[in-house]
Structures are given as C-alpha cells and as structure tokens.
Coordinates of C-alpha atoms in Angstrom, one line a residue:
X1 CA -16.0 -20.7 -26.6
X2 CA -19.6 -20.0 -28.3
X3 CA -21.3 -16.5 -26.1
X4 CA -24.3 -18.2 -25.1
X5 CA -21.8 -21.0 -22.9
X6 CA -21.3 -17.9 -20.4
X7 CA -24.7 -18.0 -19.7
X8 CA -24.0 -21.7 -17.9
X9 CA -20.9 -20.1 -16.0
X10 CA -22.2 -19.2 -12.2
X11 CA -19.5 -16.3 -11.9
X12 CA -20.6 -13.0 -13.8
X13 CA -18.2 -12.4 -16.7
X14 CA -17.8 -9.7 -19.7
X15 CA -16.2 -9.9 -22.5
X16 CA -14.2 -6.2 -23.3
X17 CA -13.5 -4.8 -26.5
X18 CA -10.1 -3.6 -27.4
X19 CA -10.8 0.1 -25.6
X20 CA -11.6 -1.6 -22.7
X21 CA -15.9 -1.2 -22.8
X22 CA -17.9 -4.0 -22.2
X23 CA -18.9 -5.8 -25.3
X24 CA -20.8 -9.2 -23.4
X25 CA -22.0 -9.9 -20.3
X26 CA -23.1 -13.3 -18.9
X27 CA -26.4 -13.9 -17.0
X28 CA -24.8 -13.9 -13.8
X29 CA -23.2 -10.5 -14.2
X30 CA -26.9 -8.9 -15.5
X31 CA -27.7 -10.3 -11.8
X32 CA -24.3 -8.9 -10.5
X33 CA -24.5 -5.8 -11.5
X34 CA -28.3 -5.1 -11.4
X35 CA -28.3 -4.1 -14.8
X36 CA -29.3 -5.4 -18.1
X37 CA -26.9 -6.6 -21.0
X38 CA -28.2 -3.6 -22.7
X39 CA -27.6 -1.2 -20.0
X40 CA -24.0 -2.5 -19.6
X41 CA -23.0 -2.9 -23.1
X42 CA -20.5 -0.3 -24.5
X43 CA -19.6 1.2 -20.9
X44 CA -16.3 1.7 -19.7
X45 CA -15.3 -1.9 -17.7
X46 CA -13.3 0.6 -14.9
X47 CA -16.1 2.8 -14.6
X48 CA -18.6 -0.1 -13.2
X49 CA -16.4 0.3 -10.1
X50 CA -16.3 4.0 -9.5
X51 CA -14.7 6.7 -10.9
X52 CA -10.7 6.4 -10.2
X53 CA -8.2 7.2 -12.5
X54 CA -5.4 4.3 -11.1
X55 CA -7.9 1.8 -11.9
X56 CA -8.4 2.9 -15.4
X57 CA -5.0 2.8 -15.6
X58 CA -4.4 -0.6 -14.7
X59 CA -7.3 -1.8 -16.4
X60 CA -5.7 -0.1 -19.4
X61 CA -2.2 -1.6 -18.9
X62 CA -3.9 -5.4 -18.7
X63 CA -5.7 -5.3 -21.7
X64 CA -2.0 -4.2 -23.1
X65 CA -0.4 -8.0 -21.5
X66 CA 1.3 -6.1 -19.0
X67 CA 0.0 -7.9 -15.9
X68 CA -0.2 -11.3 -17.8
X69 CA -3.4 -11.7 -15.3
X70 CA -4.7 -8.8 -13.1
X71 CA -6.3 -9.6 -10.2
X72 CA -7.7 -7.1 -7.5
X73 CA -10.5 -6.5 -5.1
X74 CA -12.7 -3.7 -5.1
X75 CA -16.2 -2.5 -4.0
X76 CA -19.0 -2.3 -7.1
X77 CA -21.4 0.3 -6.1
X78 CA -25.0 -0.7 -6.4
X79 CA -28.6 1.3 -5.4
X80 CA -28.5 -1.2 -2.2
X81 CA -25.0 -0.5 -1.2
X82 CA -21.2 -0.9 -1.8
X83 CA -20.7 -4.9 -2.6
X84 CA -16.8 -6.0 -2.4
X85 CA -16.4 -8.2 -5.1
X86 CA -12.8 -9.9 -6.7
X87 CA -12.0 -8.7 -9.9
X88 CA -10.1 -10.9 -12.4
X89 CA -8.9 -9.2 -15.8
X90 CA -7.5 -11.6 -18.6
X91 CA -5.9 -11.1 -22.1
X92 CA -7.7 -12.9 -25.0
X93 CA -5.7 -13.8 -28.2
X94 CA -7.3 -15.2 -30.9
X95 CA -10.7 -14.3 -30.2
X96 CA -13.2 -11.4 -30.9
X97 CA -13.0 -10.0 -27.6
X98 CA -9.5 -8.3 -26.2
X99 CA -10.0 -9.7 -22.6
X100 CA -12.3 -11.8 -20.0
X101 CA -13.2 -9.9 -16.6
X102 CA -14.1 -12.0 -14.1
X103 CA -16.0 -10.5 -11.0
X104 CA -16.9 -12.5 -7.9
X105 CA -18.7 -11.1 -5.1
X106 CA -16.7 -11.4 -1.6
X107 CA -18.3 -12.0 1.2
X108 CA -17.3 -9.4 4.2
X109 CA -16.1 -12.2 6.8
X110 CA -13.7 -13.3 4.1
X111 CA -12.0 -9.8 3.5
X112 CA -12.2 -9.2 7.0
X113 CA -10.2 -12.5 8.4
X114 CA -7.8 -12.0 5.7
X115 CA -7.0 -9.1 7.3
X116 CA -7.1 -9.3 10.8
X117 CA -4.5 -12.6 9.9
X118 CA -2.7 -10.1 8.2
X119 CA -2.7 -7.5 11.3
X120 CA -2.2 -10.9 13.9
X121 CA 1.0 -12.1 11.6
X122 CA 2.5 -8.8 12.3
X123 CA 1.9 -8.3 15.7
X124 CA 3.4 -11.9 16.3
X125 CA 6.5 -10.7 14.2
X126 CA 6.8 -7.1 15.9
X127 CA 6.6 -8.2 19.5
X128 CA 9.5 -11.1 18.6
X129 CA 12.0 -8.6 17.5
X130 CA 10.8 -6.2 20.4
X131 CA 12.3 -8.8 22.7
X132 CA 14.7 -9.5 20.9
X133 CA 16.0 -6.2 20.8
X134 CA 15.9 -5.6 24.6
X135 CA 18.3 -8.5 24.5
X136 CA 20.6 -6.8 22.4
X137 CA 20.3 -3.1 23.5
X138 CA 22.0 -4.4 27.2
X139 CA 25.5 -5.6 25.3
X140 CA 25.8 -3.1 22.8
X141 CA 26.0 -0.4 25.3
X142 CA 28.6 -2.2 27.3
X143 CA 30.8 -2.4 23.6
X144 CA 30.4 1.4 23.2
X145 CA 31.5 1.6 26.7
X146 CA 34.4 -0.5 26.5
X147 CA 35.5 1.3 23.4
X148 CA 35.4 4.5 25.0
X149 CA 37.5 3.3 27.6
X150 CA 40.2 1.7 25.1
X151 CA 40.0 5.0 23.6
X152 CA 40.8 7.1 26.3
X153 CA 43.4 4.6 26.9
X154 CA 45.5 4.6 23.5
X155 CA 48.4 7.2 23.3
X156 CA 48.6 6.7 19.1
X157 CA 46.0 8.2 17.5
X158 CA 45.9 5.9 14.6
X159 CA 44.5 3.4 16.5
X160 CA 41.6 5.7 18.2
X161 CA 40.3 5.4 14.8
X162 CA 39.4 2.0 14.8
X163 CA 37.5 1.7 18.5
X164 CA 35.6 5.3 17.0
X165 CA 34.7 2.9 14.3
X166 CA 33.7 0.4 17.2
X167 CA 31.1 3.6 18.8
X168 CA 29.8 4.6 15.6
X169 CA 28.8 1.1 14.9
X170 CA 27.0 0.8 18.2
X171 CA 25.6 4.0 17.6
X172 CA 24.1 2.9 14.5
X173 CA 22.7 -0.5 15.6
X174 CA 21.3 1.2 19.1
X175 CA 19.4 3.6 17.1
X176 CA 18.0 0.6 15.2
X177 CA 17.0 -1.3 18.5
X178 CA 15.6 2.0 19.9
X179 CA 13.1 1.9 17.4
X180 CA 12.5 -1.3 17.2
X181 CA 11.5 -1.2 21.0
X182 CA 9.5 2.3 20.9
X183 CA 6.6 1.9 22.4
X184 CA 4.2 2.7 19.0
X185 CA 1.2 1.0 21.3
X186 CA 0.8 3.7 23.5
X187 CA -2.7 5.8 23.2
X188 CA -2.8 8.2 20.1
X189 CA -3.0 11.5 20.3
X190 CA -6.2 12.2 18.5
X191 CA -7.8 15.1 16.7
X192 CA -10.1 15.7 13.9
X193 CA -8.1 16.9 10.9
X194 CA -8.2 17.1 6.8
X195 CA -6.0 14.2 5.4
X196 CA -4.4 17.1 2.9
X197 CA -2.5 18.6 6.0
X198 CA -0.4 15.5 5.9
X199 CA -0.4 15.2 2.1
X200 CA 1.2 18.3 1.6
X201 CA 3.1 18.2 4.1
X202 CA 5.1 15.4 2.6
X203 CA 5.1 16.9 -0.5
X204 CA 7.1 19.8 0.4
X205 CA 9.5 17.5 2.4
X206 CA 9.6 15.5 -0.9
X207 CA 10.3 18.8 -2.5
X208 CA 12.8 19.9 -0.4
X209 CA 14.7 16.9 -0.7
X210 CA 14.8 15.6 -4.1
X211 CA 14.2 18.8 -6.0
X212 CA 14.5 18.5 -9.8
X213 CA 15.7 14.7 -9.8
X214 CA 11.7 13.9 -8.7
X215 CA 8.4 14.8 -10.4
X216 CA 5.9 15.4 -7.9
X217 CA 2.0 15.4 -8.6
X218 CA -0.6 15.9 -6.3
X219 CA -3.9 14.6 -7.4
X220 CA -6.3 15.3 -4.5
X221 CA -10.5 15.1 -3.8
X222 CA -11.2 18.1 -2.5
X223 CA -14.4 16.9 -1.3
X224 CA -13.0 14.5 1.1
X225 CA -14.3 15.0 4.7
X226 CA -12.0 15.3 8.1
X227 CA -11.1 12.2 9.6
X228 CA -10.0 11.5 13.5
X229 CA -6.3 10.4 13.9
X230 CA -3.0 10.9 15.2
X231 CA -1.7 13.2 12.9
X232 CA 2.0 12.9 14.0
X233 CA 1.8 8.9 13.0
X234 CA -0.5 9.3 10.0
X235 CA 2.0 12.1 8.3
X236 CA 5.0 9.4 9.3
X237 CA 3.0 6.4 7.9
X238 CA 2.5 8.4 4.5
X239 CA 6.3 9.7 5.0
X240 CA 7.7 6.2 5.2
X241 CA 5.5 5.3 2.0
X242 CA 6.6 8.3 -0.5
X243 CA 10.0 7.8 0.7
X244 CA 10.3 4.3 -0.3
X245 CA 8.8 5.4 -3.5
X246 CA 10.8 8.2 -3.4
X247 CA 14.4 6.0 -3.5
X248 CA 13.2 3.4 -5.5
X249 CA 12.5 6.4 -8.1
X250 CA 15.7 8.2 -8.1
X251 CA 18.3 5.0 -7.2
X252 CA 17.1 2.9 -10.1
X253 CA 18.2 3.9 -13.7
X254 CA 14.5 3.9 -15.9
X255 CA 13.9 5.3 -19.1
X256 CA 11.3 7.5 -18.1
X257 CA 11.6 10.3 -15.9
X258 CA 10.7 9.2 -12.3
X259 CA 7.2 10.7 -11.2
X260 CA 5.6 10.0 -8.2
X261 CA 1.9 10.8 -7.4
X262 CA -0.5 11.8 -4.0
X263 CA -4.0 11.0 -4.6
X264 CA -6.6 11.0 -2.3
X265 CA -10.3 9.5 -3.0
X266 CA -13.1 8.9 -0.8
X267 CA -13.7 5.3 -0.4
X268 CA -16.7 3.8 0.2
X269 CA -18.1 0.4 1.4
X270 CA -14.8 -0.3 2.9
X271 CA -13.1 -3.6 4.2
X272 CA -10.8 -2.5 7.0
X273 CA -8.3 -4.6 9.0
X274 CA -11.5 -6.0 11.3
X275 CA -14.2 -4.3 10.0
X276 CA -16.5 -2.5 7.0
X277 CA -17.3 1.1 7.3
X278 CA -19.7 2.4 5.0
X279 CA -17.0 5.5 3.9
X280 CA -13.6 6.2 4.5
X281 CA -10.3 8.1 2.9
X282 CA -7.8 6.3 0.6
X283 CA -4.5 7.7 0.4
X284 CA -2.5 6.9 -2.2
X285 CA 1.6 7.0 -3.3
X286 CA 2.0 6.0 -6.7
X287 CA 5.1 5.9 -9.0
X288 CA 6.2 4.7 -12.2
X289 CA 9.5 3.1 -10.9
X290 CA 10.7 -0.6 -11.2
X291 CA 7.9 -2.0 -9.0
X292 CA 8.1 -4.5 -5.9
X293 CA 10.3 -7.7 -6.5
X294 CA 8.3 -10.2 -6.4
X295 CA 10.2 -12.6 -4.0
X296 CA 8.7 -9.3 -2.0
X297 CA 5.7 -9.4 -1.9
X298 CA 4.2 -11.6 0.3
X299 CA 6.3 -10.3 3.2
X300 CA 6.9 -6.6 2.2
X301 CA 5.4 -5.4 5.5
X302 CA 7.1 -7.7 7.6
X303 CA 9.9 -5.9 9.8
X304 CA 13.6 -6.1 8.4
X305 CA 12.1 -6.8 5.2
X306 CA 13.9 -5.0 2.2
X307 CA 14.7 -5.2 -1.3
X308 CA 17.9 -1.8 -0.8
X309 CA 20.7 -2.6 0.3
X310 CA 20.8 0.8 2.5
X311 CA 17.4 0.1 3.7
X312 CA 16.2 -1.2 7.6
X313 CA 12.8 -2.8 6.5
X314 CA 11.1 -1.1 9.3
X315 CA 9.4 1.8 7.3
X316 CA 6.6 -0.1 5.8
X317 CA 6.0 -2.0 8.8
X318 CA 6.1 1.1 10.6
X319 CA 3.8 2.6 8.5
X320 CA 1.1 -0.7 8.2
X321 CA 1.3 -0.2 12.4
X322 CA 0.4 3.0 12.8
X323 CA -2.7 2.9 9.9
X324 CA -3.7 -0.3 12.0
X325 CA -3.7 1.2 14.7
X326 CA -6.7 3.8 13.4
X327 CA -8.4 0.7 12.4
X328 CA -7.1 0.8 8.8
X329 CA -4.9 -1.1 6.4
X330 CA -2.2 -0.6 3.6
X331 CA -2.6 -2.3 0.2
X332 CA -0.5 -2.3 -2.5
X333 CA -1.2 -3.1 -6.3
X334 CA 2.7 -3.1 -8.4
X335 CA 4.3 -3.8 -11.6
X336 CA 7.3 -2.4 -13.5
X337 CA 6.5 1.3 -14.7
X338 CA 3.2 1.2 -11.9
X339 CA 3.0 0.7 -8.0
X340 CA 0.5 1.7 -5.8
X341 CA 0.2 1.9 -1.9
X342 CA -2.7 2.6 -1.1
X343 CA -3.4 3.7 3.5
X344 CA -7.3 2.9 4.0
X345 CA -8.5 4.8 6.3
X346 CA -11.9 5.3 8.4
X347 CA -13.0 8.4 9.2
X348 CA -13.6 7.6 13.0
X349 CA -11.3 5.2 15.1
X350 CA -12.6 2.6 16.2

C-alpha cells in the first residue's frame, strides 16, 4: 500500500519503525493527536500515551509477533484533556515499516455501557449463587449433623474415619457457601488512605509466604495522592489478585524465574465502571507466568470460574466486587511470559 493511500483512511494510523518510533502518520492522526507529521515523527509510539513502562513493554513484545494483534484501550493525553481512544498494534512483513498502529477515539458512553454490562452481568451471576447457596447451606448442616451422630454411635474406630471424612467435607463446602452468601453489600467502612499501605502490605504477606521460590518487585509512584476506600476490601481485592498471580507463578514449570511486579501510576481521564473521573490510581499485579487460558477470558471474573484445579473461582470475582463497589473496575491485558491486572480506582467514591 503506497503512504499517500493513508491519507484517504478516516482512522488515524502510523506506521513504526523497527524500535518502535513513529516513522508515518496519516492525516487523520495529525488531527488525532494535535500534532503535525513532523512533530510526531521519530517519537516513541508508547510514549504518545503517557509515560508507563507496561505499555512500552507490550508495545515492545507486539512489534516482536508475540500478540499476533494487540489490541487495547487507553487515554491519549491532549492540551484539551485526556481522550480514550482504541489502540490497535499490527506486525508488518514484507514492508518498510515493522508495524501499523491503529488508534480510534472512544466515545465515553461506549466505555461506560461496556462496563456497567460488565458490573450488571455480575451482579446477575452473584445474587444467583447467593440463593443458591442458602439452598444448600440448610442440608449440609443436617449431613454434618447426622455424621456426628453415626459417629458417636460406632464402637470400631475404623469406621469413625469415614463419617470424619463425611464432617470435613461439609466443613469444607459450608465454608464455601459462607462466603458465597457474605453480605459484601453492606456500607464500607471508609477512610482516606495512601494506596501503598495496602501495596506493601501484600508484599510482605507475599514475602512471608513464598520466600525465595518468588521474585517480588515493587515499582511504585510516589507521587500518587490518598484516595477514600475501605481499606480492609481494597487490601483483599489486591490480595486475591497477587495471589492468583502468585500460584500461577510458582505451580507452573517456566523457564524463567517467576517474578511478579506492584506498580502503581496515577491515571488520568479515566473510564470507570459508570463513569469518567478526570484522575484516579491504577494498581497493578504483573507477572511473567503462563498467562490467562484463553477459553478464560471472557468469563475470568465470573464466580466459580477457574483455570486450577485447587482453586474456588471466587477470588477474582471477589476482588472485581469490592473495586466496584468504590466505583472502580479491574482490567486485565495477558499473554504467556506477561499478564497484567490492572484495579482502577477513583480517588473519591462515588
């Protein structure tokens, strides 16, 4: 395709050079961007949409074929404000230019239904296994109880193994009913607090727990401001996060050591679960780890939803409630050797 046949495309498009800076623009992305094809030629295609590391990262590892076609949304910050925009990044072959980026500007309304279907989906799923649940919780006590009697029943104590089997069991699957019937809707418990209280508390839990086995980095913004939240079901949201990352890490065998990162940025121009704020906190849990299967991914967050075979699938949904319930959302961004999870947060509640 001859350069000057961009200029007829309606989408703004650049062409990158091998080290990832912009070689060609398009009309449309001079009117995009606000800048002329001057102005944008030889910068750094990442840096056009802030100044984060991940993102150069995955920019990097595109160009390299390792998406096959990376596709993300983010905010490209302009004199007039933070514009949310769809990013599409694709691998040339044969041409003079390593890769295509595609950005389209995103209306807020769009961002913001897609969320609050995302946040509705879930509510609809959470509330139908909270009744269903309460059905269960009611017959699994009276098996305990009848095992206990049996139990105190038996004279040979080989068999008393078997109906302690029987109360474990129940145990087990009553403590999985208790919290899938907690009552996680009731009012938080706010307070105005720096996000790093919670960051490093779950690094030293990480610490404490997998020691040597995990490489722990913490990457933080020390600039970020105090935000209001619950800081209880903030720290367990983040927990449920890095320890999903955590066992993904250390139960899969990978050539490369496991190494799992807390970063915190300041976000701006933010598209929340049913609204934009003009800034807010991103927290994010990133590891170099197998990634999310893709059968996965469009259901990750659902409850019971899990890709271990030790695992509940209530930890992520867990987690996506309680940020939902400050008014933000959890996104994710994976592929073998990189995942992301990214808690969005505002600073106020709503």
């Amino acid at each position: 395709m001859d350069v000057s046949s961009y200029d007829l495309l309606a989408t703004a498009v650049l062409l990158l050079d091998e080290q990832g800076r912009v070689a060609h623009v398009n009309a449309a992305a001079e009117e995009l961007f606000g800048l002329s094809r001057k102005q944008l030629a030889g910068a750094p295609a990442h840096g056009l949409f802030g100044q984060d590391i991940g993102l150069q990262a995955r920019f990097s590892q595109a160009l390299q074929g390792r998406f096959g076609v990376l596709r993300q949304d983010l905010a490209l910050a302009r004199p007039d404000g933070a514009v949310p925009v769809s990013v599409t990044l694709v691998q040339l072959q044969g041409q003079p230019w390593a890769a295509l980026l595609e950005v389209r500007e995103l209306e807020h309304h769009v961002l913001i239904e897609r969320n609050r279907h995302l946040s509705q989906e879930l509510d609809v799923q959470r509330e139908s296994l909270r009744n269903l649940a309460h059905e269960v919780k009611n017959p699994l006590g009276g098996i305990r109880g009848a095992a206990q009697l049996l139990e105190a029943e038996l004279d040979d104590g080989s068999l008393r193994e078997y109906t302690r089997v029987i109360m474990s069991e129940a145990d087990r699957l009553s403590g999985l009913v208790d919290r899938l019937i907690a009552p996680q809707r009731q009012s938080l418990n706010a307070a105005r607090f720096n996000i790093h209280e919670i960051c490093e508390r779950v690094y030293a839990l990480l610490r404490a727990e997998y020691g040597a086995r995990l490489q722990v980095v913490r990457d933080y913004d020390a600039s970020a401001p105090d935000l209001v939240g619950d800081r209880e079901r903030l720290l367990q949201a983040l927990l449920n996060i890095a320890g999903n990352a955590a066992q993904a890490l250390t139960e899969n065998d990978t050539d490369a050591a496991p190494v799992l990162t807390l970063r915190t940025r300041i976000g701006r121009g933010l598209i929340l679960a049913r609204r934009s704020v003009r800034m807010g906190i991103v927290v994010s849990v990133i590891d170099n780890g197998p990634g999310v299967p893709e059968a996965l991914r469009d259901k990750v967050f659902h409850p019971l939803v899990t890709g271990r075979a030790s695992g509940t699938g209530l930890g992520l949904s867990l987690a996506q409630e309680f940020v939902q319930q400050h008014g933000g959302v959890i996104e994710f961004d994976s592929v073998p050797g990189y995942t992301e999870f990214r808690m969005i947060l505002p600073l106020e509640l709503p």
